CSV table of C-alpha atoms and ligand atoms in Angstrom, one decimal:
chain,number,residue,atom,x,y,z
A,8,MET,CA,0.0,0.0,0.0
A,9,LYS,CA,1.4,3.3,-1.1
A,10,GLY,CA,-0.7,5.5,1.2
A,11,LYS,CA,-4.3,6.4,2.0
A,12,ILE,CA,-6.0,9.2,0.1
A,13,LEU,CA,-9.2,11.0,0.9
A,14,VAL,CA,-11.1,11.9,-2.3
A,15,THR,CA,-13.8,14.4,-1.6
A,16,GLY,CA,-16.5,14.4,-4.3
A,17,GLY,CA,-15.2,11.0,-5.3
A,18,THR,CA,-18.3,9.7,-7.0
A,19,GLY,CA,-18.4,12.7,-9.4
A,20,PHE,CA,-17.0,12.9,-12.9
A,21,ILE,CA,-13.4,13.8,-12.2
A,22,GLY,CA,-13.4,12.2,-8.7
A,23,SER,CA,-14.4,8.8,-10.0
A,24,HIS,CA,-11.8,8.7,-12.7
A,25,THR,CA,-9.1,9.8,-10.3
A,26,THR,CA,-10.2,7.2,-7.8
A,27,VAL,CA,-9.6,4.5,-10.5
A,28,GLU,CA,-6.1,5.8,-11.2
A,29,LEU,CA,-5.3,6.0,-7.5
A,30,LEU,CA,-6.4,2.4,-6.9
A,31,ASN,CA,-4.5,1.2,-10.0
A,32,ALA,CA,-1.4,2.9,-8.7
A,33,GLY,CA,-1.7,1.0,-5.4
A,34,TYR,CA,-3.3,3.7,-3.1
A,35,GLU,CA,-6.1,3.0,-0.7
A,36,VAL,CA,-9.0,5.4,-1.3
A,37,VAL,CA,-11.6,6.8,1.1
A,38,ILE,CA,-14.4,8.7,-0.7
A,39,ILE,CA,-16.7,11.2,0.8
A,40,ASP,CA,-19.6,12.4,-1.3
A,41,ASN,CA,-23.0,13.8,-0.5
A,42,LEU,CA,-24.4,12.3,-3.8
A,43,SER,CA,-25.9,15.7,-4.7
A,44,ASN,CA,-24.7,15.3,-8.3
A,45,SER,CA,-23.8,11.6,-8.5
A,46,ASN,CA,-24.9,8.2,-7.3
A,47,ARG,CA,-23.8,5.1,-5.6
A,48,ASP,CA,-23.7,3.0,-8.8
A,49,VAL,CA,-20.4,4.8,-9.6
A,50,LEU,CA,-18.8,2.7,-6.9
A,51,ASP,CA,-19.8,-0.5,-8.8
A,52,GLY,CA,-18.2,1.0,-11.9
A,53,ILE,CA,-15.0,1.7,-10.0
A,54,GLU,CA,-14.9,-1.8,-8.6
A,55,ARG,CA,-15.5,-3.4,-12.0
A,56,ILE,CA,-12.6,-1.5,-13.5
A,57,THR,CA,-10.1,-1.9,-10.7
A,58,GLY,CA,-11.3,-5.0,-8.8
A,59,LYS,CA,-11.2,-2.9,-5.6
A,60,ARG,CA,-13.9,-1.0,-3.8
A,61,PRO,CA,-13.0,2.3,-2.1
A,62,VAL,CA,-14.3,3.0,1.4
A,63,PHE,CA,-17.4,5.2,0.9
A,64,VAL,CA,-18.7,7.8,3.4
A,65,GLU,CA,-22.0,9.4,2.4
A,66,GLY,CA,-21.8,12.9,3.9
A,67,ASP,CA,-21.3,16.6,3.4
A,68,CYS,CA,-17.8,18.1,3.7
A,69,CYS,CA,-19.4,21.4,4.9
A,70,CYS,CA,-20.0,19.6,8.2
A,71,MET,CA,-17.0,19.5,10.5
A,72,ALA,CA,-18.4,16.7,12.7
A,73,THR,CA,-18.8,14.5,9.6
A,74,LEU,CA,-15.2,15.1,8.6
A,75,GLU,CA,-13.9,14.6,12.1
A,76,LYS,CA,-15.7,11.2,12.3
A,77,LEU,CA,-14.3,10.3,8.9
A,78,PHE,CA,-10.7,11.0,10.0
A,79,GLU,CA,-11.2,9.1,13.3
A,80,ASP,CA,-12.7,6.1,11.5
A,81,ASN,CA,-10.0,6.1,8.8
A,82,PRO,CA,-6.7,6.8,10.5
A,83,GLY,CA,-3.5,7.4,8.5
A,84,ILE,CA,-4.8,9.5,5.6
A,85,ASN,CA,-1.7,10.9,3.9
A,86,GLY,CA,-3.3,13.1,1.2
A,87,ILE,CA,-6.6,14.8,0.1
A,88,ILE,CA,-7.8,15.4,-3.4
A,89,ASP,CA,-10.6,17.9,-3.2
A,90,PHE,CA,-13.3,17.6,-5.8
A,91,ALA,CA,-16.3,18.4,-3.6
A,92,ALA,CA,-17.7,21.6,-5.0
A,93,SER,CA,-20.6,23.0,-6.9
A,94,LYS,CA,-19.5,23.5,-10.5
A,95,ALA,CA,-22.3,24.9,-12.8
A,96,VAL,CA,-21.1,28.3,-14.0
A,97,GLY,CA,-24.6,29.5,-15.0
A,98,GLU,CA,-26.3,28.3,-11.8
A,99,SER,CA,-23.7,30.1,-9.7
A,100,VAL,CA,-24.8,33.4,-11.1
A,101,HIS,CA,-28.3,32.8,-9.7
A,102,LYS,CA,-27.2,31.1,-6.5
A,103,PRO,CA,-24.0,32.9,-5.4
A,104,ILE,CA,-24.6,32.2,-1.7
A,105,LEU,CA,-24.8,28.5,-2.3
A,106,TYR,CA,-21.6,28.5,-4.3
A,107,TYR,CA,-19.6,30.6,-1.9
A,108,ARG,CA,-20.9,28.7,1.1
A,109,ASN,CA,-20.4,25.3,-0.3
A,110,ASN,CA,-17.1,25.7,-2.1
A,111,LEU,CA,-15.3,27.8,0.5
A,112,ASN,CA,-16.6,26.0,3.6
A,113,ILE,CA,-15.5,22.7,2.3
A,114,LEU,CA,-12.0,24.0,1.6
A,115,LEU,CA,-11.7,25.7,4.9
A,116,ASN,CA,-12.8,22.7,6.8
A,117,LEU,CA,-10.3,20.4,5.1
A,118,LEU,CA,-7.4,22.8,5.5
A,119,ASP,CA,-8.3,23.3,9.1
A,120,LEU,CA,-8.3,19.5,9.8
A,121,MET,CA,-5.2,18.5,7.9
A,122,PRO,CA,-2.6,19.4,10.5
A,123,ARG,CA,-4.8,17.9,13.3
A,124,TYR,CA,-4.9,14.5,11.6
A,125,GLY,CA,-1.3,14.7,10.2
A,126,VAL,CA,-2.4,14.9,6.5
A,127,LYS,CA,0.5,16.1,4.5
A,128,GLY,CA,-0.6,16.7,0.9
A,129,PHE,CA,-3.5,18.6,-0.7
A,130,VAL,CA,-4.4,18.6,-4.4
A,131,PHE,CA,-6.9,21.2,-5.3
A,132,SER,CA,-9.1,21.2,-8.4
A,133,SER,CA,-8.7,24.6,-9.9
A,134,SER,CA,-9.7,25.8,-13.3
A,135,CYS,CA,-8.4,27.8,-16.3
A,136,THR,CA,-11.3,30.1,-15.6
A,137,VAL,CA,-8.9,31.9,-13.2
A,138,TYR,CA,-7.1,33.3,-16.2
A,139,GLY,CA,-10.2,35.0,-17.7
A,140,GLU,CA,-9.6,35.9,-21.4
A,141,PRO,CA,-5.9,35.4,-22.0
A,142,ASP,CA,-3.7,38.1,-23.6
A,143,VAL,CA,-1.5,35.4,-25.1
A,144,ASN,CA,-2.1,31.7,-26.0
A,145,PRO,CA,-0.9,29.1,-25.0
A,146,ILE,CA,-1.1,30.4,-21.5
A,147,THR,CA,1.4,29.6,-18.8
A,148,GLU,CA,1.0,29.5,-15.0
A,149,ALA,CA,2.8,32.8,-14.8
A,150,ALA,CA,0.0,34.7,-16.6
A,151,PRO,CA,-2.0,37.0,-14.4
A,152,THR,CA,-5.4,35.9,-13.1
A,153,LYS,CA,-8.3,38.2,-14.1
A,154,LYS,CA,-11.5,39.0,-12.4
A,155,ALA,CA,-13.8,36.0,-12.6
A,156,THR,CA,-16.9,36.3,-14.7
A,157,SER,CA,-19.1,34.1,-12.4
A,158,PRO,CA,-19.4,33.3,-8.7
A,159,TYR,CA,-18.2,29.8,-9.6
A,160,GLY,CA,-15.0,31.2,-11.1
A,161,ALA,CA,-14.6,33.5,-8.1
A,162,THR,CA,-14.7,30.6,-5.7
A,163,LYS,CA,-11.8,29.0,-7.6
A,164,GLN,CA,-9.8,32.2,-7.4
A,165,ILE,CA,-10.6,32.8,-3.7
A,166,SER,CA,-9.8,29.1,-3.0
A,167,GLU,CA,-6.4,29.5,-4.6
A,168,ASP,CA,-5.8,32.6,-2.4
A,169,ILE,CA,-6.9,30.8,0.8
A,170,ILE,CA,-4.6,27.8,0.1
A,171,ARG,CA,-1.7,30.3,-0.6
A,172,ASP,CA,-2.3,32.1,2.7
A,173,VAL,CA,-2.6,28.9,4.7
A,174,ILE,CA,0.7,27.6,3.3
A,175,ALA,CA,2.3,31.0,3.9
A,176,SER,CA,1.2,30.9,7.5
A,177,GLY,CA,3.5,28.0,8.0
A,178,ALA,CA,0.9,25.2,8.2
A,179,PRO,CA,2.6,21.8,8.0
A,180,ILE,CA,1.1,20.9,4.7
A,181,LYS,CA,1.9,20.9,1.0
A,182,ALA,CA,-0.5,21.8,-1.8
A,183,ILE,CA,-0.7,21.5,-5.6
A,184,LEU,CA,-3.2,23.5,-7.5
A,185,LEU,CA,-4.2,21.9,-10.8
A,186,ARG,CA,-5.7,24.3,-13.3
A,187,TYR,CA,-7.8,22.1,-15.6
A,188,PHE,CA,-8.7,23.2,-19.0
A,189,ASN,CA,-11.8,21.4,-20.5
A,190,PRO,CA,-12.1,17.8,-19.2
A,191,ILE,CA,-14.0,15.6,-21.5
A,192,GLY,CA,-14.6,11.9,-22.4
A,193,ALA,CA,-15.0,8.8,-20.2
A,194,HIS,CA,-13.1,5.8,-19.1
A,195,PRO,CA,-12.3,3.5,-22.1
A,196,SER,CA,-14.2,0.7,-20.3
A,197,ALA,CA,-17.4,2.8,-20.4
A,198,GLU,CA,-18.0,1.8,-16.8
A,199,ILE,CA,-17.8,5.4,-15.5
A,200,GLY,CA,-18.3,8.7,-17.2
A,201,GLU,CA,-20.0,12.1,-17.0
A,202,LEU,CA,-23.6,12.1,-15.9
A,203,PRO,CA,-24.9,15.7,-16.1
A,204,ASN,CA,-28.1,16.6,-14.3
A,205,GLY,CA,-30.9,17.8,-16.7
A,206,VAL,CA,-30.0,19.6,-19.9
A,207,PRO,CA,-26.2,19.6,-20.3
A,208,GLN,CA,-24.5,23.0,-20.1
A,209,ASN,CA,-21.1,21.7,-21.4
A,210,LEU,CA,-20.4,21.0,-25.0
A,211,VAL,CA,-19.4,17.3,-25.1
A,212,PRO,CA,-22.4,15.8,-23.1
A,213,TYR,CA,-24.6,18.0,-25.3
A,214,ILE,CA,-23.0,16.5,-28.4
A,215,THR,CA,-23.4,12.9,-27.3
A,216,GLN,CA,-27.0,13.4,-26.1
A,217,THR,CA,-27.8,15.0,-29.5
A,218,ALA,CA,-26.1,12.1,-31.3
A,219,ILE,CA,-28.2,9.5,-29.4
A,220,GLY,CA,-31.4,11.5,-30.0
A,221,ILE,CA,-32.1,12.9,-26.5
A,222,ARG,CA,-31.6,16.5,-27.9
A,223,LYS,CA,-32.8,17.6,-31.3
A,224,GLU,CA,-29.8,19.5,-32.3
A,225,LEU,CA,-26.7,21.1,-30.9
A,226,SER,CA,-26.6,24.9,-30.7
A,227,VAL,CA,-23.1,26.3,-31.5
A,228,PHE,CA,-22.8,29.5,-29.6
A,229,GLY,CA,-21.3,31.9,-32.1
A,230,ASN,CA,-19.3,31.7,-35.4
A,231,ASP,CA,-18.3,35.3,-35.5
A,232,TYR,CA,-15.4,35.1,-33.0
A,233,ASP,CA,-11.9,36.2,-33.9
A,234,THR,CA,-10.7,32.6,-34.6
A,235,PRO,CA,-10.0,30.8,-37.9
A,236,ASP,CA,-13.5,29.3,-38.2
A,237,GLY,CA,-15.3,31.8,-36.0
A,238,SER,CA,-16.1,29.4,-33.2
A,239,CYS,CA,-14.5,29.5,-29.7
A,240,ILE,CA,-11.3,27.6,-29.0
A,241,ARG,CA,-10.6,25.4,-26.0
A,242,ASP,CA,-8.1,22.9,-24.8
A,243,PHE,CA,-10.1,19.6,-24.4
A,244,ILE,CA,-8.3,17.3,-22.1
A,245,ASN,CA,-9.1,13.5,-21.8
A,246,ILE,CA,-10.5,12.7,-18.4
A,247,VAL,CA,-8.3,9.7,-17.8
A,248,ASP,CA,-5.2,11.8,-18.6
A,249,LEU,CA,-6.5,14.4,-16.3
A,250,ALA,CA,-7.0,11.9,-13.5
A,251,LYS,CA,-3.4,10.7,-13.9
A,252,ALA,CA,-2.1,14.2,-13.2
A,253,HIS,CA,-3.6,13.9,-9.7
A,254,VAL,CA,-1.6,10.8,-9.0
A,255,LYS,CA,1.6,12.5,-10.2
A,256,ALA,CA,0.8,15.5,-8.0
A,257,LEU,CA,0.4,13.4,-4.9
A,258,GLU,CA,3.5,11.4,-5.6
A,259,ARG,CA,5.4,14.6,-5.9
A,260,MET,CA,4.2,16.0,-2.6
A,261,LEU,CA,4.3,12.8,-0.6
A,262,GLY,CA,7.6,11.6,-2.1
A,263,GLY,CA,9.2,14.9,-1.0
A,264,GLY,CA,9.9,16.0,-4.6
A,265,SER,CA,8.2,19.4,-4.5
A,266,ASP,CA,10.3,22.5,-4.9
A,267,ASP,CA,7.8,24.6,-2.9
A,268,ASN,CA,5.0,23.8,-0.4
A,269,LEU,CA,2.7,25.3,-3.0
A,270,GLU,CA,2.9,24.6,-6.7
A,271,VAL,CA,0.6,25.3,-9.6
A,272,PHE,CA,0.3,23.4,-12.9
A,273,ASN,CA,-1.8,23.8,-16.0
A,274,ILE,CA,-3.4,20.5,-17.0
A,275,GLY,CA,-4.2,20.6,-20.7
A,276,THR,CA,-3.0,19.2,-24.0
A,277,GLY,CA,-1.4,22.3,-25.3
A,278,GLU,CA,-3.6,22.2,-28.4
A,279,GLY,CA,-6.3,24.7,-29.1
A,280,VAL,CA,-9.4,23.1,-30.8
A,281,SER,CA,-12.4,25.0,-32.0
A,282,VAL,CA,-16.0,24.0,-31.3
A,283,LEU,CA,-16.6,23.3,-35.0
A,284,GLN,CA,-13.4,21.3,-35.2
A,285,LEU,CA,-14.5,19.2,-32.2
A,286,ILE,CA,-17.8,18.4,-33.9
A,287,ASP,CA,-15.9,17.3,-36.9
A,288,VAL,CA,-13.6,15.0,-34.8
A,289,PHE,CA,-16.7,13.5,-33.2
A,290,GLN,CA,-18.4,12.9,-36.6
A,291,LYS,CA,-15.3,11.3,-38.1
A,292,ALA,CA,-14.6,9.1,-35.0
A,293,THR,CA,-18.1,7.8,-34.7
A,294,GLY,CA,-19.4,8.0,-38.3
A,295,ILE,CA,-22.4,9.9,-37.0
A,296,LYS,CA,-23.7,13.1,-38.7
A,297,LEU,CA,-24.4,15.5,-35.9
A,298,PRO,CA,-27.3,17.9,-36.3
A,299,TYR,CA,-26.3,21.4,-35.3
A,300,LYS,CA,-27.1,25.0,-35.9
A,301,ILE,CA,-25.2,28.2,-35.4
A,302,VAL,CA,-26.8,30.5,-32.8
A,303,GLY,CA,-25.8,33.7,-31.0
A,304,ARG,CA,-22.9,33.9,-28.6
A,305,ARG,CA,-23.3,32.6,-25.0
A,306,GLU,CA,-22.9,35.3,-22.4
A,307,GLY,CA,-19.6,35.1,-20.5
A,308,ASP,CA,-17.8,32.8,-23.0
A,309,ILE,CA,-14.1,33.4,-23.5
A,310,THR,CA,-13.0,33.5,-27.2
A,311,LYS,CA,-9.9,31.3,-27.0
A,312,ILE,CA,-7.8,29.7,-24.4
A,313,TRP,CA,-5.4,26.8,-24.5
A,314,ALA,CA,-2.7,25.6,-22.1
A,315,ASP,CA,1.1,25.8,-22.1
A,316,PRO,CA,1.5,22.4,-20.3
A,317,THR,CA,5.3,22.6,-20.3
A,318,LYS,CA,5.6,22.8,-16.6
A,319,ALA,CA,3.4,19.8,-16.0
A,320,ASN,CA,5.3,17.9,-18.7
A,321,THR,CA,8.7,18.6,-17.3
A,322,VAL,CA,8.3,19.2,-13.6
A,323,LEU,CA,5.4,16.8,-12.8
A,324,GLY,CA,6.4,14.3,-15.5
A,325,TRP,CA,2.8,14.3,-16.8
A,326,LYS,CA,1.7,14.6,-20.4
A,327,ALA,CA,-1.7,14.2,-22.1
A,328,GLN,CA,-1.7,11.0,-24.2
A,329,VAL,CA,-5.1,10.0,-25.4
A,330,SER,CA,-6.0,11.4,-28.9
A,331,LEU,CA,-9.0,13.7,-29.3
A,332,ALA,CA,-10.6,11.1,-31.6
A,333,ASP,CA,-10.3,8.4,-29.0
A,334,THR,CA,-11.6,10.8,-26.3
A,335,MET,CA,-14.7,11.6,-28.3
A,336,LEU,CA,-15.2,7.9,-29.0
A,337,SER,CA,-15.0,7.2,-25.3
A,338,ALA,CA,-17.7,9.9,-24.6
A,339,TRP,CA,-19.9,8.3,-27.2
A,340,ASN,CA,-19.4,4.7,-25.9
A,341,TRP,CA,-20.3,6.0,-22.4
A,342,GLN,CA,-23.5,7.6,-23.8
A,343,LYS,CA,-24.4,4.3,-25.5
A,344,LYS,CA,-23.8,2.5,-22.2
A,345,LEU,CA,-26.2,4.8,-20.4
A,346,ARG,CA,-28.8,4.0,-23.0
A,347,GLU,CA,-28.2,0.2,-22.6
A,348,ARG,CA,-28.6,0.6,-18.8
A,349,GLY,CA,-31.8,2.6,-19.3
A,350,VAL,CA,-30.4,5.6,-17.5
A,351,MET,CA,-31.1,8.0,-20.4
B,410,WQD,C1,-17.1,25.0,-24.5
B,410,WQD,C2,-17.4,25.7,-25.8
B,410,WQD,C3,-19.3,27.1,-25.6
B,410,WQD,C4,-22.3,24.1,-25.2
B,410,WQD,C5,-16.7,25.5,-18.4
B,410,WQD,C6,-16.2,26.1,-17.2
B,410,WQD,C7,-14.8,25.7,-16.8
B,410,WQD,C8,-14.7,24.3,-16.8
B,410,WQD,C9,-15.3,23.6,-17.9
B,410,WQD,C10,-15.8,23.2,-14.9
B,410,WQD,C11,-17.8,27.2,-25.5
B,410,WQD,C12,-19.5,26.0,-26.7
B,410,WQD,C13,-21.1,24.7,-25.3
B,410,WQD,C14,-23.2,24.1,-26.3
B,410,WQD,C15,-21.7,25.3,-27.6
B,410,WQD,N1,-14.8,23.7,-15.5
B,410,WQD,N2,-20.8,25.3,-26.5
B,410,WQD,N3,-22.9,24.7,-27.4
B,410,WQD,O1,-17.4,27.2,-20.9
B,410,WQD,O2,-15.2,26.4,-21.8
B,410,WQD,O3,-15.8,25.9,-19.5
B,410,WQD,O4,-16.6,24.1,-18.2
B,410,WQD,O5,-16.3,22.8,-14.1
B,410,WQD,O6,-14.5,26.3,-15.6
B,410,WQD,O7,-16.3,27.5,-17.3
B,410,WQD,O8,-17.0,24.7,-21.4
B,410,WQD,O9,-18.2,22.9,-22.5
B,410,WQD,O10,-19.5,24.8,-21.5
B,410,WQD,O11,-18.1,25.2,-23.6
B,410,WQD,O12,-21.4,25.9,-28.6
B,410,WQD,O13,-24.4,23.5,-26.2
B,410,WQD,O14,-18.5,25.1,-26.4
B,410,WQD,O15,-19.8,28.3,-26.1
B,410,WQD,O16,-17.2,27.9,-26.6
B,410,WQD,P1,-16.4,26.2,-21.0
B,410,WQD,P2,-18.3,24.3,-22.2
């Protein structure tokens, strides 16, 4: 056993894929999740892939007593990967209190408890949203952060500041902030994947739900941007590749390899791909003609952003590996699996 890791939000999209990679790498995993945006079946998927079942605590990380009990019941936790957060950008505009309360309380509780229970390493899910609209692409970690365009984005910026201040105060912990670009796809086994609530807000679940007939057509939000084909450009990162970055981050902190007690890494492919290009990749990979129409711009969208992942490549020893075509195929296979299971 390499160590025991607490994964908050471990039955969610990124949490479940990261749990699989941790178990495959020989870690013991304790998940806490309140199942507000996921369900217990995810644990079965994790077990089918890895042959191991993580310890599962159903509970809310906003509650100190719940966390204290978790640490008492599961002694010897070495690291925490924190995925427990509300994450819908649009919803956050309408429910700012929920977002600030949830996302910040969870973080404060975990940081507060770490020294008490001797937990050394903390990996935080940050986001490329902290950069706002970049002045230059690809963007490096040294680029300035810009005022967030949503309460969700603000919670990520404030969380980064909180972690920075706690480390600067001399707390006996190390932290790595992973700034994700756009995580997409599913595990190649199609045992776990993304399960959005209601109408998907993100592009790839909307594409796969349209392809399978749940949605009539995809709306492409704008083709008049200052980009080669007029649609927005993003850095779409495969979910399994992204999950592996967390294992690397933990190994770096727990193995004593960190240069500083706080480090920041961009987790992206380094390739900018437009919305229209992504649709094309999906069509070619699956052979399905996707019905779509061009509509007006979506409020708050950034024109173009993609990562410079050099630091993650060289310092963390992590690199995106799965092709975009295979990633889109994995998203499609997961959508078909959901249909087979009668989920949607
Ligand atoms: C991508 C592109 C849309 C839906 C958000 C968060 C970010 C991150 C990932 C989250 C944009 C276009 C989308 C559709 C479309 N983290 N689009 N039709 O906005 O880049 O990033 O999700 O937890 O923090 O901000 O991702 O998938 O919503 O959009 O044309 O039906 O696809 O306009 O250009 P986004 P997205």
